[in-house]
C-alpha cells in the first residue's frame, strides 16, 4: 500500500518538474549547442547558412582589431568596476557596522540603485558625464567648474582610448550597494565574542580590523569578485544607454550584437557569444561547485 | 553595542563620511527630479544643478505622452511573467527540496548555471525559435523568455526557503496519507507567502528593467518601457529635460516596490549571489 503511494508521488514529482527541465534543456543547453553550431558556420546575411566553416570565425576574431579593442576595454572596465565596488562596498559596510542610529536608512539609500534599470542609469549618467566644454559645459564638469575643482573636469566617455573607464562610474554607482550588503552580511556573521576577546587581550580597534575582521571577510570578497566579474563581462545595456554603439566603447557583448543583428555576420556573432560564455563559465563553474558542496556539507 | 566604545568625534566623522557617500548615490536622482520639475523656459544645461522655481509638470507630461503605450506594454509583460514565474519556482523548489530522486545532485547545478549565462550565447537561436513559434515581435514571446530564463533563480529562492520546513512535517503528512500535491497545498503553500513576495519582486524588477531580450524580441509597437526610453534618449528630437522626466517615470515602479518591500528585494539579491 505504502509502496504504491510513494510510486505515485514519484510520478507526480517527475511530471511537475519535467516541463521546467525540458524548457531549460532547450533554451539553455540546446541553444548553446545551436550557437556553437552557428559559430562554426559560414552564415552571413538574413538566410541561415550552416555550411561548415571550421574555426575560421574564432581565428578571425584573433586578427580582428575591433575585438582587440573589446578585450582591452573589458579588462580595463572589469578591473575598475570590480575594485571600485569592492572598496566602496567595504568602506560603506564598515561604516554601517558601527551600530549607528539611521543605519537602515543609509543601507537602503546605498542599495536603491539596484532596483533601477541600467538603461535609466545610463540615460541619466550620459547627461551627468556630458563631455562638452566651453560655453556648453554641463553635468559634473559644470559642477566641478563652479566648485573650483577644475582639475577634475574631463571628457568622460569620450576620452581617447580610456573612455571605457568612465562607464565604470555609473556601473559602480549601481552595484556598490550590493557589494556593501554582501560585506555587511559577512561582518554580521563574525561573532561579537571574537572582538571582545581581542579587546580583552589589549588589541586596538585598528588591530582588530587589520588582523581579525578583514581576514575573515576574504570569502565574501571572493564571492563578490565572481558575481561582479561575471556582470562586468556581460555589461551591455549600460554602454548602449550612455554612448550608443561607438566602437571606442566596444566590448564583446556589444560587438556580438552589432555584428549579428546590424551586420548580419551570424557566424562571427555566435563565436563572440561562445567566447563570452566560456569566460563566464571559467569564473562561475568553480564558484557553483564550491558553494553547492559547502551547502551539502552544512 | 560597539557604539558605546565610540567617542562623539569619531561618530560625527562616520556620519560625515556617510553623508558624503550618500551624495554620490543621490546625484542622479537629484538631477532627474530638479530637471523634471522645471518648466520649459527654465531648462538649460547651464542651470542643470539649480532648483526649479516651482513644480511644473510639463516635462513629465511630455515624457508620459511618448512613453505611455510602452509603460502599458511593460505592465502587460511583468504581471503575467512574475505570477507564472512564481508558481513554477514554487513547484520546482518544493520538489527539489523534499522529494529526492536519482540525478537530483546533477540536476540542480545544471539548472543554476542557466542563471549566469551571458544571453549573447543563446540569443541567435532564441530569435529563430520565437519566430518559428510565431511569438516574435510581441509581448507573449518576451514574457515566455523571461519566464524560462527566470526558472533557475525562482527555483533557487523557493528551494532555499523550503529547506527550512522540517522534514518531520512532510513525513507526518505522508503517513497521514497525503499525496505529494496535498502536502504541497496544505503545508508548503500556506508557509510560502514571503518567498512568493521575494520572487514576485525579483521577476517584476528583472523583466521591467530588461533591455536585451526586449529590444530583439519585440517590434516597436510592443516595445516595453526600457527600449522606448533608450530610443527616446538616442533621438535628437526629444530634449534632455524630457529624457530626465522619462527616466524618472521609467524608474518609478521598481523604486516604489523597493521602498515598500526593500527587505524582500534584498533577499532576492542575496539568493542571486547564492548567499542565503
Coordinates of C-alpha atoms in Angstrom, one line a residue:
Chain A
X1 CA 0.0 0.0 0.0
X2 CA 2.6 2.5 1.2
X3 CA 4.9 1.4 -1.6
X4 CA 2.3 2.2 -4.2
X5 CA 1.8 5.7 -2.7
X6 CA 5.5 6.6 -3.0
X7 CA 5.5 5.4 -6.6
X8 CA 2.5 7.6 -7.4
X9 CA 4.2 10.6 -5.7
X10 CA 7.4 10.0 -7.7
X11 CA 5.4 10.0 -10.9
X12 CA 3.7 13.3 -9.9
X13 CA 7.0 14.8 -8.9
X14 CA 8.6 14.0 -12.2
X15 CA 5.6 15.2 -14.1
X16 CA 5.6 18.5 -12.2
X17 CA 9.3 19.3 -12.7
X18 CA 9.8 18.0 -16.2
X19 CA 8.3 21.0 -18.1
X20 CA 11.0 23.2 -16.4
X21 CA 13.7 20.7 -17.1
X22 CA 12.7 20.4 -20.8
X23 CA 12.4 24.1 -21.1
X24 CA 15.9 24.7 -19.7
X25 CA 17.3 21.8 -21.8
X26 CA 16.1 23.5 -24.9
X27 CA 16.5 27.2 -24.0
X28 CA 19.9 26.9 -22.3
X29 CA 21.7 23.8 -23.4
X30 CA 20.1 23.3 -26.7
X31 CA 20.5 26.9 -27.6
X32 CA 24.2 26.9 -26.5
X33 CA 24.7 23.9 -28.8
X34 CA 23.0 25.7 -31.6
X35 CA 25.1 28.9 -31.1
X36 CA 28.2 26.7 -31.1
X37 CA 27.0 25.2 -34.4
X38 CA 26.4 28.7 -35.9
X39 CA 29.8 29.8 -34.8
X40 CA 31.4 27.1 -37.0
X41 CA 29.3 28.1 -40.0
X42 CA 29.6 30.5 -42.9
X43 CA 26.3 32.2 -42.1
X44 CA 26.3 35.8 -43.2
X45 CA 23.1 37.5 -44.2
X46 CA 19.4 37.0 -43.4
X47 CA 19.1 33.4 -44.5
X48 CA 20.6 30.8 -42.3
X49 CA 23.6 29.0 -43.9
X50 CA 25.1 26.3 -41.8
X51 CA 27.9 25.4 -44.3
X52 CA 30.9 24.2 -42.2
X53 CA 33.5 26.9 -41.7
X54 CA 35.6 25.2 -39.0
X55 CA 37.2 27.5 -36.5
X56 CA 37.5 30.4 -39.0
X57 CA 35.2 32.6 -37.1
X58 CA 37.2 32.2 -33.9
X59 CA 40.5 32.6 -35.8
X60 CA 39.1 35.7 -37.5
X61 CA 38.4 37.3 -34.1
X62 CA 42.0 36.8 -33.1
X63 CA 43.1 39.0 -36.0
X64 CA 40.3 41.4 -35.6
X65 CA 41.4 44.9 -34.4
X66 CA 38.0 45.7 -33.1
X67 CA 38.0 42.5 -31.0
X68 CA 41.4 43.6 -29.6
X69 CA 39.8 46.9 -28.5
X70 CA 37.0 44.9 -27.0
X71 CA 39.2 42.7 -24.9
X72 CA 41.3 45.7 -23.7
X73 CA 38.1 47.6 -22.9
X74 CA 36.7 44.6 -21.0
X75 CA 39.9 44.3 -18.9
X76 CA 40.0 48.0 -18.0
X77 CA 36.3 48.1 -17.2
X78 CA 36.4 44.9 -15.2
X79 CA 39.4 46.0 -13.1
X80 CA 38.0 49.4 -12.3
X81 CA 34.4 48.2 -11.8
X82 CA 35.3 45.2 -9.5
X83 CA 38.0 47.1 -7.5
X84 CA 35.7 50.2 -7.2
X85 CA 32.7 48.2 -6.0
X86 CA 34.8 46.2 -3.5
X87 CA 36.5 49.2 -2.0
X88 CA 33.4 51.3 -1.8
X89 CA 31.3 48.4 -0.6
X90 CA 33.7 47.5 2.1
X91 CA 34.1 51.1 3.3
X92 CA 30.3 51.6 3.4
X93 CA 29.8 48.2 5.2
X94 CA 32.5 49.1 7.8
X95 CA 30.9 52.5 8.4
X96 CA 27.5 51.0 8.8
X97 CA 28.6 48.3 11.1
X98 CA 29.3 50.7 13.9
X99 CA 25.9 50.4 15.4
X100 CA 24.8 53.9 14.5
X101 CA 21.3 55.3 14.5
X102 CA 20.0 55.6 11.0
X103 CA 21.8 52.5 9.7
X104 CA 18.7 51.2 8.0
X105 CA 18.2 54.5 6.2
X106 CA 21.7 54.7 4.9
X107 CA 21.7 51.0 3.9
X108 CA 18.5 51.4 1.9
X109 CA 19.9 54.6 0.3
X110 CA 23.1 52.8 -0.9
X111 CA 21.2 49.9 -2.2
X112 CA 18.4 51.6 -4.1
X113 CA 20.3 51.9 -7.5
X114 CA 20.0 48.0 -7.6
X115 CA 16.3 48.5 -8.2
X116 CA 16.9 50.7 -11.3
X117 CA 17.4 49.6 -14.8
X118 CA 20.9 50.0 -16.4
X119 CA 19.0 51.9 -19.1
X120 CA 17.8 54.6 -16.7
X121 CA 21.2 54.8 -15.1
X122 CA 22.8 55.1 -18.5
X123 CA 20.5 57.8 -19.7
X124 CA 21.0 60.0 -16.6
X125 CA 24.8 59.5 -16.4
X126 CA 25.1 60.3 -20.0
X127 CA 24.0 63.8 -19.2
X128 CA 26.0 63.9 -15.9
X129 CA 29.1 62.9 -17.9
X130 CA 28.4 65.3 -20.7
X131 CA 31.8 66.0 -22.3
X132 CA 31.0 69.3 -23.9
X133 CA 33.3 72.2 -22.8
X134 CA 33.4 76.0 -23.0
X135 CA 30.0 77.7 -23.0
X136 CA 28.2 74.4 -23.4
X137 CA 29.7 72.9 -20.3
X138 CA 27.2 70.9 -18.2
X139 CA 26.7 68.0 -15.9
X140 CA 29.5 67.0 -13.5
X141 CA 32.0 69.2 -15.4
X142 CA 29.8 72.2 -14.7
X143 CA 29.6 71.2 -11.0
X144 CA 33.4 70.9 -10.8
X145 CA 33.8 74.2 -12.5
X146 CA 31.5 76.0 -10.1
X147 CA 33.2 74.3 -7.0
X148 CA 36.6 75.4 -8.2
X149 CA 37.6 71.8 -8.8
X150 CA 38.7 72.5 -12.4
X151 CA 41.4 69.8 -12.4
X152 CA 38.5 67.2 -12.2
X153 CA 37.0 68.4 -15.5
X154 CA 37.4 65.7 -18.2
X155 CA 36.0 64.3 -21.3
X156 CA 34.5 61.3 -19.6
X157 CA 33.5 58.5 -22.0
X158 CA 34.9 60.5 -25.0
X159 CA 38.4 60.4 -23.6
X160 CA 40.6 58.9 -26.3
X161 CA 41.5 55.2 -25.5
X162 CA 40.2 55.4 -22.0
X163 CA 36.6 56.3 -22.5
X164 CA 35.5 52.9 -21.2
X165 CA 36.9 53.8 -17.7
X166 CA 34.1 56.5 -17.4
X167 CA 31.5 53.8 -17.9
X168 CA 32.7 52.1 -14.7
X169 CA 31.5 55.1 -12.7
X170 CA 27.7 54.5 -13.3
X171 CA 28.3 50.8 -13.0
X172 CA 29.9 51.3 -9.6
X173 CA 27.1 53.6 -8.7
X174 CA 24.7 50.8 -9.4
X175 CA 26.4 47.8 -8.0
X176 CA 28.5 49.0 -5.0
X177 CA 25.4 48.9 -2.7
X178 CA 25.1 45.3 -3.4
X179 CA 28.7 44.7 -2.5
X180 CA 28.1 46.6 0.7
X181 CA 25.2 44.3 1.5
X182 CA 27.4 41.2 0.9
X183 CA 30.1 42.7 3.2
X184 CA 27.6 43.7 5.8
X185 CA 26.3 40.1 5.8
X186 CA 29.9 38.9 6.3
X187 CA 30.5 41.4 9.2
X188 CA 27.3 40.4 10.9
X189 CA 28.4 36.8 10.8
X190 CA 31.5 37.5 12.8
X191 CA 30.7 36.7 16.4
X192 CA 31.0 39.7 18.8
X193 CA 32.8 37.5 21.3
X194 CA 35.8 37.4 18.9
X195 CA 36.1 41.1 19.0
X196 CA 35.5 41.2 22.8
X197 CA 38.3 38.6 23.3
X198 CA 40.7 40.6 21.3
X199 CA 39.8 43.8 23.2
X200 CA 40.4 42.0 26.5
X201 CA 43.8 40.9 25.1
X202 CA 44.6 44.6 24.6
X203 CA 44.2 44.8 20.8
X204 CA 43.4 48.3 19.5
X205 CA 40.3 48.7 17.2
X206 CA 42.6 49.2 14.3
X207 CA 44.4 45.9 15.0
X208 CA 41.1 44.1 15.4
X209 CA 40.1 45.1 11.9
X210 CA 43.5 44.5 10.4
X211 CA 44.1 41.1 12.0
X212 CA 40.7 39.6 12.6
X213 CA 37.9 41.2 10.7
X214 CA 39.5 41.8 7.3
X215 CA 41.0 38.2 7.0
X216 CA 37.6 36.8 8.0
X217 CA 36.0 38.8 5.1
X218 CA 38.1 37.1 2.5
X219 CA 35.5 34.6 1.4
X220 CA 33.0 37.4 0.9
X221 CA 35.5 39.3 -1.2
X222 CA 35.9 36.2 -3.4
X223 CA 32.2 35.7 -3.9
X224 CA 31.7 39.4 -4.6
X225 CA 34.6 39.3 -7.2
X226 CA 33.0 36.4 -9.0
X227 CA 29.5 37.9 -9.1
X228 CA 30.8 41.4 -10.1
X229 CA 33.3 39.9 -12.6
X230 CA 30.6 37.9 -14.4
X231 CA 28.4 41.0 -14.5
X232 CA 31.2 43.1 -16.0
X233 CA 31.8 40.5 -18.7
X234 CA 28.1 40.8 -19.6
X235 CA 27.8 44.6 -19.5
X236 CA 25.7 45.7 -22.4
X237 CA 22.7 47.9 -21.7
X238 CA 24.7 50.4 -19.7
X239 CA 27.1 51.1 -22.6
X240 CA 24.3 51.3 -25.1
X241 CA 22.4 53.8 -22.9
X242 CA 25.4 56.0 -22.2
X243 CA 27.0 56.1 -25.6
X244 CA 25.2 54.0 -28.2
X245 CA 27.2 51.7 -30.3
X246 CA 30.5 53.5 -30.6
X247 CA 33.5 51.4 -31.5
X248 CA 35.7 53.2 -28.9
X249 CA 33.5 51.9 -26.1
X250 CA 33.0 48.5 -27.7
X251 CA 33.0 45.3 -25.6
X252 CA 32.4 41.7 -26.7
X253 CA 28.7 41.8 -25.6
X254 CA 28.1 44.9 -27.8
X255 CA 30.2 43.7 -30.7
X256 CA 28.2 40.4 -30.7
X257 CA 25.1 42.4 -31.0
X258 CA 26.1 44.8 -33.7
X259 CA 27.9 42.3 -35.9
X260 CA 25.0 39.8 -35.7
X261 CA 21.9 42.0 -35.8
X262 CA 23.2 45.1 -37.6
X263 CA 25.9 43.5 -39.7
X264 CA 24.3 40.1 -40.2
X265 CA 27.6 38.3 -39.6
X266 CA 25.8 35.5 -37.7
X267 CA 28.8 33.1 -37.6
X268 CA 31.1 35.7 -36.1
X269 CA 28.4 36.9 -33.7
X270 CA 27.9 33.3 -32.5
X271 CA 31.6 32.9 -32.0
X272 CA 31.7 36.0 -29.7
X273 CA 28.7 34.7 -27.8
X274 CA 30.6 31.4 -27.2
X275 CA 33.7 33.4 -26.2
X276 CA 31.6 35.2 -23.6
X277 CA 30.0 32.0 -22.4
X278 CA 33.4 30.4 -21.9
X279 CA 34.8 33.3 -19.9
X280 CA 31.8 33.4 -17.7
X281 CA 31.8 29.7 -17.2
X282 CA 35.5 29.7 -16.2
X283 CA 34.6 32.2 -13.5
X284 CA 31.2 30.8 -12.3
X285 CA 31.5 27.0 -12.5
X286 CA 34.2 26.6 -9.8
X287 CA 32.1 29.0 -7.7
X288 CA 28.9 27.0 -8.2
X289 CA 30.8 23.8 -7.4
X290 CA 32.3 25.0 -4.1
X291 CA 29.2 26.8 -3.0
X292 CA 27.0 23.8 -3.5
X293 CA 29.4 21.4 -2.0
X294 CA 29.7 23.7 1.1
X295 CA 25.9 23.8 1.3
X296 CA 25.7 20.0 1.1
X297 CA 28.2 19.7 4.0
X298 CA 26.2 22.0 6.3
Chain B
X1 CA 27.0 47.5 21.3
X2 CA 30.2 48.7 19.6
X3 CA 28.7 52.2 19.6
X4 CA 29.3 52.6 23.3
X5 CA 33.0 52.4 22.7
X6 CA 32.9 55.2 20.2
X7 CA 33.7 58.7 21.3
X8 CA 31.5 61.5 19.9
X9 CA 34.0 62.9 17.4
X10 CA 34.5 59.5 15.8
X11 CA 30.8 59.1 15.5
X12 CA 30.5 62.6 13.9
X13 CA 33.2 61.7 11.4
X14 CA 31.4 58.5 10.5
X15 CA 28.2 60.4 9.8
X16 CA 30.0 63.0 7.7
X17 CA 31.5 60.2 5.6
X18 CA 28.1 58.5 5.2
X19 CA 26.5 61.8 4.2
X20 CA 29.3 62.4 1.7
X21 CA 28.8 58.9 0.1
X22 CA 25.0 59.5 0.2
X23 CA 25.5 62.5 -2.2
X24 CA 27.1 60.2 -4.7
X25 CA 24.1 57.9 -4.7
X26 CA 21.6 60.8 -4.8
X27 CA 23.1 62.9 -7.5
X28 CA 21.3 61.1 -10.4
X29 CA 18.0 61.3 -8.5
X30 CA 18.5 65.0 -7.8
X31 CA 19.2 65.8 -11.4
X32 CA 16.3 63.7 -12.6
X33 CA 13.9 65.4 -10.2
X34 CA 15.0 69.1 -10.4
X35 CA 15.1 68.9 -14.2
X36 CA 11.7 67.1 -14.3
X37 CA 10.0 69.8 -12.3
X38 CA 11.4 72.8 -14.2
X39 CA 9.2 74.5 -16.8
X40 CA 10.4 74.5 -20.4
X41 CA 11.7 78.1 -20.2
X42 CA 13.8 77.4 -17.2
X43 CA 15.5 74.3 -18.6
X44 CA 19.1 74.9 -19.7
X45 CA 22.2 72.7 -19.4
X46 CA 23.9 75.7 -17.8
X47 CA 21.5 75.7 -14.9
X48 CA 21.3 72.0 -14.6
X49 CA 22.1 72.0 -10.9
X50 CA 19.8 74.8 -9.9
X51 CA 16.5 74.1 -8.1
X52 CA 13.3 74.6 -10.1
X53 CA 11.2 77.7 -9.4
X54 CA 8.1 75.7 -8.9
X55 CA 6.7 72.3 -9.5
X56 CA 6.0 72.4 -13.2
X57 CA 4.7 69.1 -14.7
X58 CA 5.4 69.9 -18.4
X59 CA 8.4 67.6 -18.7
X60 CA 6.6 64.7 -17.0
X61 CA 3.6 65.3 -19.2
X62 CA 5.7 65.4 -22.4
X63 CA 7.6 62.3 -21.4
X64 CA 4.4 60.5 -20.4
X65 CA 2.9 61.2 -23.8
X66 CA 5.8 59.5 -25.6
X67 CA 6.1 56.6 -23.1
X68 CA 2.6 55.8 -22.1
X69 CA 2.0 53.0 -24.6
X70 CA 5.3 51.4 -23.6
X71 CA 4.5 51.7 -19.9
X72 CA 1.4 49.8 -20.7
X73 CA 3.4 47.2 -22.7
X74 CA 5.6 46.7 -19.7
X75 CA 2.7 46.2 -17.4
X76 CA 1.3 43.6 -19.8
X77 CA 4.7 41.9 -19.6
X78 CA 5.6 42.0 -16.0
X79 CA 2.4 40.9 -14.3
X80 CA 1.9 37.5 -16.0
X81 CA 5.7 37.0 -16.0
X82 CA 6.0 37.5 -12.3
X83 CA 3.0 35.4 -11.5
X84 CA 3.8 32.4 -13.7
X85 CA 7.5 32.5 -12.7
X86 CA 6.5 32.4 -9.0
X87 CA 4.2 29.4 -9.5
X88 CA 6.8 27.5 -11.4
X89 CA 9.6 28.4 -9.0
X90 CA 7.4 27.3 -6.0
X91 CA 6.7 23.9 -7.5
X92 CA 10.2 23.3 -8.6
X93 CA 11.6 24.4 -5.3
X94 CA 9.2 22.1 -3.4
X95 CA 10.1 19.1 -5.5
X96 CA 13.8 19.6 -5.4
X97 CA 13.8 20.1 -1.6
X98 CA 11.5 17.4 -0.4
X99 CA 11.5 14.6 -3.0
X100 CA 14.8 13.0 -3.6
X101 CA 15.2 11.2 -6.8
X102 CA 18.3 9.9 -8.6
X103 CA 20.1 12.5 -10.5
X104 CA 18.9 15.4 -8.4
X105 CA 22.6 16.2 -7.4
X106 CA 23.5 16.8 -11.0
X107 CA 20.2 18.4 -12.0
X108 CA 20.4 21.4 -9.6
X109 CA 23.8 22.8 -10.7
X110 CA 22.6 22.4 -14.3
X111 CA 19.5 24.4 -13.5
X112 CA 21.5 27.0 -11.7
X113 CA 24.1 27.5 -14.4
X114 CA 21.3 28.9 -16.6
X115 CA 21.2 31.9 -14.3
X116 CA 24.7 33.0 -15.1
X117 CA 24.9 32.5 -18.9
X118 CA 25.5 35.6 -21.0
X119 CA 22.4 35.9 -23.1
X120 CA 24.6 36.7 -26.2
X121 CA 25.4 32.9 -26.2
X122 CA 21.7 32.0 -26.8
X123 CA 20.2 35.0 -28.5
X124 CA 20.6 33.8 -32.1
X125 CA 18.6 30.5 -31.6
X126 CA 16.2 32.3 -29.3
X127 CA 15.2 34.7 -32.0
X128 CA 14.9 31.9 -34.6
X129 CA 12.9 29.8 -32.2
X130 CA 10.5 32.5 -31.3
X131 CA 9.9 33.3 -35.0
X132 CA 9.3 29.6 -35.5
X133 CA 6.8 29.6 -32.7
X134 CA 5.2 32.6 -34.2
X135 CA 5.9 34.6 -31.0
X136 CA 8.5 37.0 -32.3
X137 CA 7.6 40.7 -32.0
X138 CA 5.0 40.5 -29.3
X139 CA 4.7 40.6 -25.6
X140 CA 3.8 36.9 -25.1
X141 CA 7.1 35.8 -26.6
X142 CA 9.1 38.2 -24.4
X143 CA 7.2 37.0 -21.3
X144 CA 8.0 33.4 -22.2
X145 CA 11.7 34.2 -22.5
X146 CA 11.7 35.9 -19.1
X147 CA 9.8 33.0 -17.5
X148 CA 12.1 30.4 -18.8
X149 CA 15.4 32.2 -18.1
X150 CA 13.9 33.0 -14.7
X151 CA 13.4 29.4 -13.7
X152 CA 16.9 29.0 -12.2
X153 CA 16.6 32.0 -9.8
X154 CA 13.0 31.4 -8.9
X155 CA 13.7 27.7 -8.2
X156 CA 16.7 28.6 -6.1
X157 CA 14.8 31.1 -4.0
X158 CA 12.0 28.7 -3.2
X159 CA 14.3 25.8 -2.7
X160 CA 16.3 27.8 -0.1
X161 CA 13.0 28.8 1.6
X162 CA 11.5 25.3 1.7
X163 CA 14.7 23.8 3.0
X164 CA 13.8 25.3 6.4
X165 CA 10.5 23.4 6.5
X166 CA 11.1 20.4 8.8
X167 CA 11.1 17.0 7.1
X168 CA 9.1 15.6 10.0
X169 CA 6.2 17.7 8.9
X170 CA 6.4 16.2 5.4
X171 CA 6.8 12.7 6.9
X172 CA 3.8 13.2 9.2
X173 CA 1.7 14.3 6.3
X174 CA 2.8 11.4 4.2
X175 CA 1.9 8.9 7.0
X176 CA -1.5 10.5 7.2
X177 CA -1.9 9.5 3.6
X178 CA -1.4 12.9 2.0
X179 CA -0.2 12.8 -1.6
X180 CA 2.6 15.0 -3.0
X181 CA 0.2 17.6 -4.1
X182 CA -1.9 17.5 -0.9
X183 CA 1.3 18.0 1.1
X184 CA 2.2 21.0 -1.0
X185 CA -1.1 22.6 -0.8
X186 CA -1.7 22.0 2.9
X187 CA 1.8 22.6 4.3
X188 CA 4.1 24.4 1.9
X189 CA 1.8 26.8 0.1
X190 CA 0.5 28.5 3.3
X191 CA 4.0 29.0 4.5
X192 CA 5.3 30.4 1.2
X193 CA 4.0 33.9 1.2
X194 CA 7.4 35.6 2.0
X195 CA 9.1 33.5 -0.7
X196 CA 6.3 34.4 -3.2
X197 CA 6.9 38.1 -2.4
X198 CA 10.6 37.8 -3.0
X199 CA 10.2 36.0 -6.3
X200 CA 7.4 38.3 -7.5
X201 CA 9.5 41.3 -6.8
X202 CA 12.6 39.8 -8.4
X203 CA 10.8 38.8 -11.6
X204 CA 8.9 42.1 -11.7
X205 CA 12.1 44.1 -11.4
X206 CA 14.1 41.9 -13.8
X207 CA 11.5 42.0 -16.6
X208 CA 10.7 45.7 -16.0
X209 CA 14.3 46.6 -16.2
X210 CA 15.3 44.3 -19.0
X211 CA 16.6 45.7 -22.3
X212 CA 18.5 42.9 -24.1
X213 CA 15.6 40.5 -24.6
X214 CA 13.1 43.3 -25.2
X215 CA 15.0 45.0 -27.9
X216 CA 15.3 41.9 -30.0
X217 CA 12.1 40.1 -29.3
X218 CA 9.6 42.9 -29.7
X219 CA 8.7 45.2 -32.5
X220 CA 8.4 49.0 -32.0
X221 CA 4.6 49.0 -31.2
X222 CA 5.2 46.4 -28.5
X223 CA 8.4 47.9 -27.0
X224 CA 8.4 47.8 -23.2
X225 CA 9.4 50.9 -21.4
X226 CA 13.2 50.5 -21.3
X227 CA 13.6 50.1 -25.1
X228 CA 11.3 53.1 -25.6
X229 CA 13.4 55.1 -23.1
X230 CA 16.7 54.2 -24.7
X231 CA 15.2 55.1 -28.1
X232 CA 14.0 58.4 -26.7
X233 CA 17.4 59.2 -25.3
X234 CA 19.1 58.4 -28.6
X235 CA 16.8 60.7 -30.6
X236 CA 17.9 64.2 -31.4
X237 CA 14.3 65.5 -31.3
X238 CA 13.4 64.9 -27.7
X239 CA 15.1 67.4 -25.3
X240 CA 17.2 66.2 -22.4
X241 CA 14.9 67.6 -19.8
X242 CA 12.1 65.4 -21.2
X243 CA 14.5 62.4 -21.2
X244 CA 15.2 63.1 -17.5
X245 CA 11.5 63.1 -16.7
X246 CA 11.1 60.0 -18.8
X247 CA 13.9 58.2 -16.9
X248 CA 12.2 59.1 -13.6
X249 CA 8.8 57.7 -14.8
X250 CA 10.5 54.5 -16.0
X251 CA 12.3 54.0 -12.7
X252 CA 9.3 54.9 -10.5
X253 CA 7.5 51.5 -10.4
X254 CA 10.6 49.5 -9.3
X255 CA 11.6 52.2 -6.9
X256 CA 8.2 52.2 -5.2
X257 CA 8.4 48.5 -4.9
X258 CA 11.9 48.8 -3.4
X259 CA 10.8 51.5 -0.9
X260 CA 7.8 49.5 0.3
X261 CA 9.3 46.0 0.2
X262 CA 13.1 46.5 0.3
X263 CA 13.7 43.7 2.7
X264 CA 12.3 41.1 0.3
X265 CA 14.2 42.7 -2.6
X266 CA 17.5 42.3 -0.7
X267 CA 16.7 38.7 0.0
X268 CA 16.3 38.1 -3.7
X269 CA 19.6 39.8 -4.4
X270 CA 21.4 37.6 -1.8
X271 CA 19.9 34.4 -3.3
X272 CA 21.2 35.6 -6.7
X273 CA 24.7 35.5 -5.3
X274 CA 24.0 32.1 -3.7
X275 CA 24.1 33.7 -0.3
X276 CA 21.1 32.6 1.8

